[in-house]
mmCIF file of C-alpha atoms in Angstrom:
data_model
loop_
_atom_site.group_PDB
_atom_site.id
_atom_site.type_symbol
_atom_site.label_atom_id
_atom_site.label_comp_id
_atom_site.label_asym_id
_atom_site.label_seq_id
_atom_site.Cartn_x
_atom_site.Cartn_y
_atom_site.Cartn_z
ATOM 1 C CA MET V 1 -8.541 -13.423 18.390
ATOM 2 C CA PRO V 2 -5.589 -11.875 19.946
ATOM 3 C CA ALA V 3 -2.459 -13.326 18.976
ATOM 4 C CA PRO V 4 -0.130 -15.432 22.026
ATOM 5 C CA PRO V 5 2.543 -14.349 23.581
ATOM 6 C CA PRO V 6 5.923 -14.265 22.140
ATOM 7 C CA PRO V 7 8.248 -17.028 22.549
ATOM 8 C CA PRO V 8 10.984 -17.344 25.102
ATOM 9 C CA ARG V 9 13.933 -15.810 23.553
ATOM 10 C CA GLY V 10 17.165 -18.234 22.692
ATOM 11 C CA PRO V 11 20.806 -16.953 22.571
ATOM 12 C CA PRO V 12 21.529 -14.607 19.934
ATOM 13 C CA GLY V 13 22.611 -16.210 16.610
ATOM 14 C CA ALA V 14 20.369 -19.404 17.196
ATOM 15 C CA PRO V 15 16.868 -19.090 15.655
ATOM 16 C CA ARG V 16 14.537 -22.027 14.655
ATOM 17 C CA ARG V 17 14.408 -22.961 11.290
ATOM 18 C CA LEU V 18 11.077 -23.657 10.032
ATOM 19 C CA PRO V 19 10.627 -27.137 8.252
ATOM 20 C CA PRO V 20 10.326 -27.226 4.333
ATOM 21 C CA PRO V 21 6.622 -26.959 3.135
ATOM 22 C CA PRO V 22 4.611 -29.499 1.172
ATOM 23 C CA GLY V 23 5.907 -29.945 -2.506
ATOM 24 C CA GLY V 24 5.055 -26.928 -4.674
ATOM 25 C CA ALA V 25 3.880 -24.792 -1.722
ATOM 26 C CA VAL V 26 5.235 -21.242 -1.312
ATOM 27 C CA ARG V 27 6.078 -20.282 2.495
ATOM 28 C CA ILE V 28 4.739 -16.793 2.921
ATOM 29 C CA ALA V 29 5.466 -13.568 5.456
ATOM 30 C CA ILE V 30 3.433 -11.122 6.180
ATOM 31 C CA VAL V 31 4.503 -8.033 8.049
ATOM 32 C CA LEU V 32 0.876 -6.464 9.204
ATOM 33 C CA ASP V 33 -0.869 -4.734 11.550
ATOM 34 C CA PRO V 34 -2.405 -6.795 14.414
ATOM 35 C CA LEU V 35 -4.874 -9.492 13.209
ATOM 36 C CA GLU V 36 -7.766 -8.415 15.375
ATOM 37 C CA GLN V 37 -7.441 -4.845 13.349
ATOM 38 C CA ILE V 38 -8.307 -6.563 9.985
ATOM 39 C CA LYS V 39 -11.790 -6.108 8.589
ATOM 40 C CA THR V 40 -11.789 -9.024 6.728
ATOM 41 C CA TYR V 41 -15.089 -8.112 4.168
ATOM 42 C CA LYS V 42 -12.914 -5.317 2.791
ATOM 43 C CA ASP V 43 -9.081 -5.868 3.837
ATOM 44 C CA SER V 44 -6.855 -6.737 0.625
ATOM 45 C CA THR V 45 -4.212 -8.551 2.866
ATOM 46 C CA TYR V 46 -6.922 -10.662 4.084
ATOM 47 C CA ALA V 47 -7.941 -11.376 0.482
ATOM 48 C CA MET V 48 -4.063 -12.269 -0.583
ATOM 49 C CA MET V 49 -4.115 -14.855 2.493
ATOM 50 C CA VAL V 50 -7.203 -16.302 1.411
ATOM 51 C CA ALA V 51 -6.043 -16.488 -2.408
ATOM 52 C CA ALA V 52 -2.821 -18.216 -0.947
ATOM 53 C CA HIS V 53 -4.763 -20.638 1.183
ATOM 54 C CA ALA V 54 -6.657 -21.623 -1.734
ATOM 55 C CA ARG V 55 -3.367 -22.867 -3.542
ATOM 56 C CA GLY V 56 -1.768 -24.644 -0.622
ATOM 57 C CA HIS V 57 0.539 -21.567 0.113
ATOM 58 C CA GLU V 58 1.921 -21.362 3.694
ATOM 59 C CA ILE V 59 1.000 -18.343 5.497
ATOM 60 C CA HIS V 60 3.110 -16.511 8.253
ATOM 61 C CA VAL V 61 2.449 -13.679 10.194
ATOM 62 C CA CYS V 62 4.631 -11.064 12.287
ATOM 63 C CA GLU V 63 4.361 -7.445 13.345
ATOM 64 C CA GLN V 64 6.460 -4.940 12.384
ATOM 65 C CA GLY V 65 7.825 -4.277 15.804
ATOM 66 C CA GLU V 66 8.887 -8.377 15.565
ATOM 67 C CA LEU V 67 11.388 -7.232 13.384
ATOM 68 C CA SER V 68 14.703 -7.720 14.499
ATOM 69 C CA LEU V 69 18.439 -7.631 13.470
ATOM 70 C CA VAL V 70 20.693 -9.787 15.283
ATOM 71 C CA GLY V 71 24.011 -11.541 14.956
ATOM 72 C CA GLY V 72 23.963 -10.218 11.574
ATOM 73 C CA GLN V 73 20.794 -12.078 10.614
ATOM 74 C CA ALA V 74 17.099 -10.217 9.782
ATOM 75 C CA LEU V 75 15.154 -12.350 12.306
ATOM 76 C CA ALA V 76 11.016 -12.427 13.105
ATOM 77 C CA VAL V 77 8.982 -13.768 15.608
ATOM 78 C CA ILE V 78 6.479 -15.116 13.382
ATOM 79 C CA ARG V 79 3.318 -17.524 13.647
ATOM 80 C CA ARG V 80 1.739 -19.668 10.952
ATOM 81 C CA LEU V 81 -1.419 -18.426 10.281
ATOM 82 C CA HIS V 82 -3.966 -21.417 9.439
ATOM 83 C CA LEU V 83 -7.453 -19.598 8.135
ATOM 84 C CA THR V 84 -10.505 -21.113 9.880
ATOM 85 C CA ASP V 85 -12.853 -18.936 7.801
ATOM 86 C CA VAL V 86 -12.326 -17.869 4.300
ATOM 87 C CA THR V 87 -16.133 -16.194 3.801
ATOM 88 C CA GLY V 88 -14.784 -12.459 5.566
ATOM 89 C CA LYS V 89 -17.630 -12.881 7.830
ATOM 90 C CA LEU V 90 -16.766 -14.383 11.101
ATOM 91 C CA HIS V 91 -14.928 -12.576 13.680
ATOM 92 C CA ASP V 92 -12.937 -15.720 14.905
ATOM 93 C CA TRP V 93 -11.247 -16.214 11.173
ATOM 94 C CA TYR V 94 -7.886 -17.832 11.928
ATOM 95 C CA ARG V 95 -5.707 -19.911 14.495
ATOM 96 C CA LEU V 96 -2.132 -19.003 15.024
ATOM 97 C CA ASP V 97 0.741 -21.774 15.608
ATOM 98 C CA PRO V 98 3.204 -21.305 18.870
ATOM 99 C CA ALA V 99 5.674 -18.577 17.902
ATOM 100 C CA VAL V 100 9.040 -19.210 16.704
ATOM 101 C CA GLU V 101 11.944 -17.162 15.698
ATOM 102 C CA SER V 102 13.210 -17.317 12.034
ATOM 103 C CA PRO V 103 15.447 -15.845 9.891
ATOM 104 C CA LEU V 104 13.364 -13.800 7.266
ATOM 105 C CA SER V 105 15.635 -15.464 4.144
ATOM 106 C CA ALA V 106 13.998 -19.068 5.539
ATOM 107 C CA PHE V 107 10.461 -17.885 3.481
ATOM 108 C CA ASP V 108 9.821 -17.997 -0.365
ATOM 109 C CA ALA V 109 8.201 -14.383 -0.098
ATOM 110 C CA VAL V 110 7.940 -11.722 2.591
ATOM 111 C CA LEU V 111 4.900 -9.366 2.302
ATOM 112 C CA ASN V 112 5.408 -5.886 3.913
ATOM 113 C CA ARG V 113 1.982 -5.077 4.365
ATOM 114 C CA LYS V 114 2.196 -2.467 7.445
ATOM 115 C CA ASP V 115 -0.163 0.349 6.788
ATOM 116 C CA PRO V 116 1.221 3.790 7.169
ATOM 117 C CA PRO V 117 1.833 6.086 8.890
ATOM 118 C CA PHE V 118 5.015 6.236 7.056
ATOM 119 C CA ASP V 119 7.259 7.374 10.078
ATOM 120 C CA MET V 120 10.905 6.823 11.313
ATOM 121 C CA GLU V 121 10.009 3.255 12.268
ATOM 122 C CA TYR V 122 8.396 2.347 9.086
ATOM 123 C CA ILE V 123 11.931 3.692 7.820
ATOM 124 C CA TYR V 124 13.815 1.430 9.589
ATOM 125 C CA SER V 125 11.893 -1.791 9.161
ATOM 126 C CA THR V 126 12.773 -1.237 5.375
ATOM 127 C CA TYR V 127 16.380 -1.259 6.236
ATOM 128 C CA LEU V 128 15.779 -4.426 8.072
ATOM 129 C CA LEU V 129 13.979 -6.008 5.275
ATOM 130 C CA GLU V 130 16.611 -4.861 2.739
ATOM 131 C CA HIS V 131 19.357 -6.689 5.090
ATOM 132 C CA ALA V 132 16.846 -9.715 4.828
ATOM 133 C CA GLN V 133 17.189 -9.112 1.286
ATOM 134 C CA ARG V 134 20.887 -9.526 1.314
ATOM 135 C CA SER V 135 20.626 -12.870 2.607
ATOM 136 C CA GLY V 136 18.346 -14.279 -0.008
ATOM 137 C CA ALA V 137 14.952 -12.990 1.314
ATOM 138 C CA ARG V 138 12.681 -12.112 -1.346
ATOM 139 C CA VAL V 139 10.612 -8.910 -0.509
ATOM 140 C CA PHE V 140 7.388 -7.527 -2.183
ATOM 141 C CA ASN V 141 7.495 -4.520 -2.361
ATOM 142 C CA ASP V 142 11.110 -3.843 -2.514
ATOM 143 C CA PRO V 143 12.269 -2.103 0.450
ATOM 144 C CA ARG V 144 14.342 0.445 -1.254
ATOM 145 C CA ALA V 145 11.791 1.267 -3.692
ATOM 146 C CA VAL V 146 9.212 1.848 -1.029
ATOM 147 C CA ARG V 147 11.650 4.375 0.512
ATOM 148 C CA ASP V 148 12.701 6.032 -2.802
ATOM 149 C CA HIS V 149 8.978 6.154 -4.019
ATOM 150 C CA ASN V 150 7.153 8.917 -1.683
ATOM 151 C CA GLU V 151 3.493 8.408 -2.563
ATOM 152 C CA LYS V 152 2.895 11.770 -3.760
ATOM 153 C CA TYR V 153 6.219 13.228 -4.493
ATOM 154 C CA SER V 154 6.896 10.268 -7.098
ATOM 155 C CA ILE V 155 4.459 11.594 -9.400
ATOM 156 C CA ALA V 156 7.025 14.078 -10.458
ATOM 157 C CA GLN V 157 9.072 11.662 -12.385
ATOM 158 C CA PHE V 158 5.843 11.147 -14.484
ATOM 159 C CA ALA V 159 5.383 14.986 -15.389
ATOM 160 C CA GLU V 160 3.547 14.251 -18.745
ATOM 161 C CA PHE V 161 0.664 12.589 -16.759
ATOM 162 C CA THR V 162 -0.221 15.273 -14.025
ATOM 163 C CA ALA V 163 -1.776 18.307 -13.407
ATOM 164 C CA PRO V 164 0.026 21.128 -12.395
ATOM 165 C CA THR V 165 2.079 20.691 -9.248
ATOM 166 C CA ILE V 166 4.823 22.227 -6.934
ATOM 167 C CA VAL V 167 6.186 21.087 -3.736
ATOM 168 C CA THR V 168 7.610 23.758 -1.618
ATOM 169 C CA ARG V 169 8.423 25.100 1.797
ATOM 170 C CA ASP V 170 7.841 28.816 0.719
ATOM 171 C CA PRO V 171 4.494 30.061 1.847
ATOM 172 C CA ALA V 172 4.292 32.949 -0.799
ATOM 173 C CA ARG V 173 5.168 30.357 -3.769
ATOM 174 C CA LEU V 174 2.013 28.274 -2.529
ATOM 175 C CA ARG V 175 0.038 31.429 -2.303
ATOM 176 C CA ALA V 176 1.066 32.664 -5.927
ATOM 177 C CA PHE V 177 0.366 28.879 -7.284
ATOM 178 C CA ALA V 178 -3.370 28.916 -6.029
ATOM 179 C CA GLN V 179 -3.454 32.791 -7.297
ATOM 180 C CA GLU V 180 -2.095 31.431 -10.745
ATOM 181 C CA HIS V 181 -4.359 28.834 -11.403
ATOM 182 C CA GLY V 182 -7.756 30.074 -9.356
ATOM 183 C CA GLU V 183 -8.146 26.701 -7.125
ATOM 184 C CA ALA V 184 -5.495 24.483 -5.603
ATOM 185 C CA VAL V 185 -5.140 21.316 -3.602
ATOM 186 C CA PHE V 186 -2.855 21.391 -0.520
ATOM 187 C CA LYS V 187 -1.579 18.324 1.446
ATOM 188 C CA LEU V 188 1.503 16.914 3.239
ATOM 189 C CA LEU V 189 3.990 14.420 1.561
ATOM 190 C CA ASP V 190 3.302 12.291 4.465
ATOM 191 C CA GLY V 191 -0.745 12.146 4.563
ATOM 192 C CA MET V 192 -2.663 9.304 4.497
ATOM 193 C CA GLY V 193 -6.715 8.364 4.103
ATOM 194 C CA GLY V 194 -7.480 11.798 2.643
ATOM 195 C CA ALA V 195 -6.008 13.827 6.148
ATOM 196 C CA SER V 196 -4.823 17.108 6.159
ATOM 197 C CA ILE V 197 -5.853 17.877 2.741
ATOM 198 C CA PHE V 198 -7.263 21.587 1.489
ATOM 199 C CA ARG V 199 -9.229 22.506 -1.566
ATOM 200 C CA ALA V 200 -8.946 26.506 -1.576
ATOM 201 C CA ARG V 201 -9.951 29.349 -4.319
ATOM 202 C CA ALA V 202 -7.636 32.223 -4.453
ATOM 203 C CA ASP V 203 -10.165 34.631 -3.213
ATOM 204 C CA ASP V 204 -10.664 32.225 -0.452
ATOM 205 C CA PRO V 205 -10.347 34.312 3.021
ATOM 206 C CA ASN V 206 -8.821 30.868 4.592
ATOM 207 C CA LEU V 207 -6.103 30.584 2.406
ATOM 208 C CA SER V 208 -3.324 31.958 4.330
ATOM 209 C CA VAL V 209 -4.779 29.984 7.337
ATOM 210 C CA ILE V 210 -4.561 26.773 4.731
ATOM 211 C CA ILE V 211 -0.895 27.656 4.093
ATOM 212 C CA GLU V 212 0.274 28.470 7.422
ATOM 213 C CA THR V 213 -1.479 25.279 8.980
ATOM 214 C CA LEU V 214 0.295 23.054 7.028
ATOM 215 C CA ASN V 215 3.402 24.777 6.221
ATOM 216 C CA LEU V 216 4.303 25.618 9.756
ATOM 217 C CA PHE V 217 5.284 29.459 8.712
ATOM 218 C CA GLY V 218 8.092 27.691 6.236
ATOM 219 C CA ALA V 219 8.722 24.855 8.240
ATOM 220 C CA ARG V 220 7.408 21.952 6.339
ATOM 221 C CA SER V 221 7.126 21.011 2.607
ATOM 222 C CA VAL V 222 3.747 21.094 1.107
ATOM 223 C CA MET V 223 2.307 19.479 -1.860
ATOM 224 C CA ALA V 224 -0.083 22.154 -4.298
ATOM 225 C CA GLN V 225 -1.557 20.859 -7.311
ATOM 226 C CA ARG V 226 -4.441 22.609 -9.488
ATOM 227 C CA TYR V 227 -7.937 21.610 -8.370
ATOM 228 C CA LEU V 228 -9.555 18.995 -10.970
ATOM 229 C CA PRO V 229 -13.089 19.484 -11.225
ATOM 230 C CA ARG V 230 -13.269 15.534 -12.710
ATOM 231 C CA ILE V 231 -12.568 14.409 -8.795
ATOM 232 C CA SER V 232 -16.493 14.597 -8.708
ATOM 233 C CA GLU V 233 -16.362 11.815 -11.062
ATOM 234 C CA GLY V 234 -14.297 9.895 -8.823
ATOM 235 C CA ASP V 235 -10.728 9.678 -7.191
ATOM 236 C CA LYS V 236 -9.748 6.168 -9.354
ATOM 237 C CA ARG V 237 -7.452 3.991 -7.720
ATOM 238 C CA VAL V 238 -5.911 1.767 -10.846
ATOM 239 C CA LEU V 239 -3.864 -1.397 -9.405
ATOM 240 C CA LEU V 240 -0.419 -2.591 -11.086
ATOM 241 C CA ILE V 241 0.298 -5.940 -10.136
ATOM 242 C CA GLY V 242 3.299 -7.675 -11.608
ATOM 243 C CA GLY V 243 3.366 -5.003 -14.150
ATOM 244 C CA GLN V 244 -0.256 -5.440 -15.586
ATOM 245 C CA ALA V 245 -2.845 -3.719 -14.760
ATOM 246 C CA VAL V 246 -6.348 -4.715 -13.120
ATOM 247 C CA PRO V 247 -8.421 -4.200 -15.876
ATOM 248 C CA TYR V 248 -11.096 -2.539 -13.471
ATOM 249 C CA CYS V 249 -10.237 0.449 -10.675
ATOM 250 C CA LEU V 250 -12.182 1.514 -8.193
ATOM 251 C CA ALA V 251 -13.572 5.413 -8.459
ATOM 252 C CA ARG V 252 -13.901 6.765 -5.177
ATOM 253 C CA ILE V 253 -16.923 9.442 -5.164
ATOM 254 C CA PRO V 254 -16.872 12.364 -2.609
ATOM 255 C CA LYS V 255 -19.614 12.863 -0.886
ATOM 256 C CA GLN V 256 -21.496 15.820 -1.155
ATOM 257 C CA GLY V 257 -19.708 18.597 -0.323
ATOM 258 C CA GLU V 258 -16.448 17.051 -0.176
ATOM 259 C CA ALA V 259 -13.550 17.372 -2.289
ATOM 260 C CA ARG V 260 -11.561 14.013 -1.304
ATOM 261 C CA GLY V 261 -13.174 10.400 -2.651
ATOM 262 C CA ASN V 262 -10.609 8.245 0.024
ATOM 263 C CA LEU V 263 -12.900 6.035 1.556
ATOM 264 C CA ALA V 264 -11.793 6.869 4.745
ATOM 265 C CA ALA V 265 -13.007 10.155 4.235
ATOM 266 C CA GLY V 266 -16.620 9.266 3.373
ATOM 267 C CA GLY V 267 -16.411 8.210 -0.482
ATOM 268 C CA THR V 268 -18.302 5.705 -1.940
ATOM 269 C CA GLY V 269 -16.043 3.393 -4.219
ATOM 270 C CA VAL V 270 -17.438 2.007 -7.566
ATOM 271 C CA ALA V 271 -16.036 -0.240 -9.476
ATOM 272 C CA ARG V 272 -15.639 0.488 -13.707
ATOM 273 C CA PRO V 273 -13.458 -0.734 -16.571
ATOM 274 C CA LEU V 274 -10.523 1.080 -16.821
ATOM 275 C CA ALA V 275 -10.760 3.916 -19.041
ATOM 276 C CA PRO V 276 -8.513 4.611 -22.369
ATOM 277 C CA GLU V 277 -7.093 7.246 -19.948
ATOM 278 C CA ASP V 278 -6.553 5.170 -16.956
ATOM 279 C CA LEU V 279 -4.971 2.536 -19.163
ATOM 280 C CA ARG V 280 -2.521 5.222 -21.086
ATOM 281 C CA ILE V 281 -1.254 5.847 -17.883
ATOM 282 C CA ALA V 282 -1.153 2.353 -16.675
ATOM 283 C CA GLN V 283 0.468 0.835 -19.152
ATOM 284 C CA ALA V 284 3.114 3.554 -19.298
ATOM 285 C CA LEU V 285 4.095 3.104 -15.562
ATOM 286 C CA ALA V 286 3.537 -0.282 -15.000
ATOM 287 C CA PRO V 287 6.964 -1.830 -16.823
ATOM 288 C CA VAL V 288 9.030 0.812 -14.805
ATOM 289 C CA LEU V 289 7.727 0.134 -11.605
ATOM 290 C CA GLN V 290 7.874 -3.240 -11.783
ATOM 291 C CA ALA V 291 11.382 -3.130 -13.229
ATOM 292 C CA ARG V 292 12.085 -1.370 -9.483
ATOM 293 C CA GLY V 293 10.594 -4.224 -7.658
ATOM 294 C CA LEU V 294 7.170 -2.906 -7.149
ATOM 295 C CA LEU V 295 4.782 -5.747 -7.296
ATOM 296 C CA LEU V 296 2.260 -3.955 -6.550
ATOM 297 C CA VAL V 297 0.921 -0.702 -6.941
ATOM 298 C CA GLY V 298 -1.793 1.566 -6.379
ATOM 299 C CA LEU V 299 -2.319 4.369 -8.859
ATOM 300 C CA ASP V 300 -4.729 7.071 -7.870
ATOM 301 C CA VAL V 301 -6.225 9.257 -11.383
ATOM 302 C CA ILE V 302 -8.588 11.807 -11.567
ATOM 303 C CA GLY V 303 -9.777 12.161 -14.819
ATOM 304 C CA ASP V 304 -6.825 11.935 -16.970
ATOM 305 C CA CYS V 305 -4.268 12.848 -14.118
ATOM 306 C CA LEU V 306 -2.108 10.930 -12.140
ATOM 307 C CA THR V 307 -1.876 12.062 -8.587
ATOM 308 C CA GLU V 308 -0.248 9.464 -6.335
ATOM 309 C CA VAL V 309 1.658 6.691 -6.448
ATOM 310 C CA ASN V 310 0.512 4.032 -3.702
ATOM 311 C CA VAL V 311 3.439 1.652 -2.812
ATOM 312 C CA THR V 312 3.465 0.583 0.860
ATOM 313 C CA SER V 313 -0.011 -1.094 0.978
ATOM 314 C CA PRO V 314 -2.430 -0.643 -1.950
ATOM 315 C CA THR V 315 -5.649 -2.007 -1.253
ATOM 316 C CA CYS V 316 -9.065 -1.913 -3.022
ATOM 317 C CA PHE V 317 -8.515 -5.714 -3.892
ATOM 318 C CA GLN V 318 -12.395 -6.830 -2.177
ATOM 319 C CA GLU V 319 -14.323 -4.197 -3.467
ATOM 320 C CA ILE V 320 -12.984 -4.777 -6.995
ATOM 321 C CA THR V 321 -13.899 -8.298 -6.897
ATOM 322 C CA GLN V 322 -17.180 -7.978 -4.790
ATOM 323 C CA GLN V 323 -19.022 -5.758 -8.059
ATOM 324 C CA THR V 324 -17.245 -6.856 -11.340
ATOM 325 C CA GLY V 325 -16.096 -11.071 -10.209
ATOM 326 C CA PHE V 326 -12.369 -10.147 -11.435
ATOM 327 C CA ASP V 327 -10.148 -12.048 -8.875
ATOM 328 C CA VAL V 328 -7.624 -9.271 -7.921
ATOM 329 C CA ALA V 329 -6.068 -11.242 -5.044
ATOM 330 C CA GLY V 330 -5.830 -14.532 -7.453
ATOM 331 C CA MET V 331 -4.268 -12.041 -10.076
ATOM 332 C CA PHE V 332 -1.675 -11.067 -7.118
ATOM 333 C CA ILE V 333 -1.094 -14.259 -5.759
ATOM 334 C CA ASP V 334 -0.399 -15.454 -10.109
ATOM 335 C CA ALA V 335 2.495 -12.593 -10.009
ATOM 336 C CA LEU V 336 3.955 -13.425 -6.426
ATOM 337 C CA GLU V 337 4.618 -17.395 -7.677
ATOM 338 C CA ARG V 338 6.159 -15.969 -10.900
ATOM 339 C CA ALA V 339 8.358 -13.648 -8.664
ATOM 340 C CA VAL V 340 9.770 -16.398 -6.466
ATOM 341 C CA GLY V 341 10.300 -18.655 -9.378
ATOM 342 C CA GLY V 342 7.061 -20.780 -10.482
ATOM 343 C CA LEU V 343 6.198 -22.630 -7.067
ATOM 344 C CA ALA V 344 2.785 -22.379 -8.089
ATOM 345 C CA CYS V 345 0.532 -25.566 -7.070
ATOM 346 C CA LEU V 346 -2.696 -24.366 -9.008
ATOM 347 C CA PRO V 347 -3.421 -21.791 -11.952
ATOM 348 C CA ALA V 348 -5.480 -18.697 -10.841
ATOM 349 C CA SER V 349 -8.782 -17.808 -12.985
ATOM 350 C CA HIS V 350 -9.901 -14.490 -12.726
#
């Protein structure tokens, strides 16, 4: 169902204010990718919408390109969304009200669920969302914290939980790292979905080519990590919500002959209770990241090693819920309600 065209623009500085929601409801604005691209059977943002809808909360949506700074205000061309299907099975699953241009500060919560790539347009949108915060908007995750936590590099803040890792533009240092550890994984700092991740042994005849391809002969920074054989057990996504760990992770098992567990790279997701090693990392990081304004975080763990800290639009809600019965989206809405001041309509049961 394509979105209707944006409304005619009024004079700068005169956005339309939305009427107040019913008593107890939370008005939620979600910045996301085009609705027609959402795969409702597995999308975590859709699961959030369903959980919010069940509480009687209002859902409003816009795309990144519909954010503006006009007359000193952070505005959005935004539409109220009504769910017409909560099963995730129908193609026509929503209805949209006509678009209005509204200050982001008119909403109780603003969720930034725009998927990567984390490019300059993404950076610019965090500036705008940060401006909205200064006008009173409550944005999750905190836009400055999102900028400050490169999803790969930020593991350096928690080195006690990581495998040997370097980040460098020096190709000789990358080559020496592989030789020191015998086998290494190389990745770009802005990669996503398992793209541009290479595994190489020290004696691999393609080692220099891999480094040159990623590193561009010293022009681009590359992360190298010691290869972790326990990837065969799965690359575990551990979710932190409101400073607490979801009690189940999704182990993404690589397909045969593959070193990447990412679902986008063909991995298979298997939900499991958190192992003691997962819980140790989660309990250490959860309060730190929550204090920085990160309501929702997806940790990637291989064996007992932290490999990434995902803060842009962490996912895996539906896979965990479908396999375990634990209501991950309900836990998220609980945390969101607490964060905006306890405006909950109904308690969630997980």
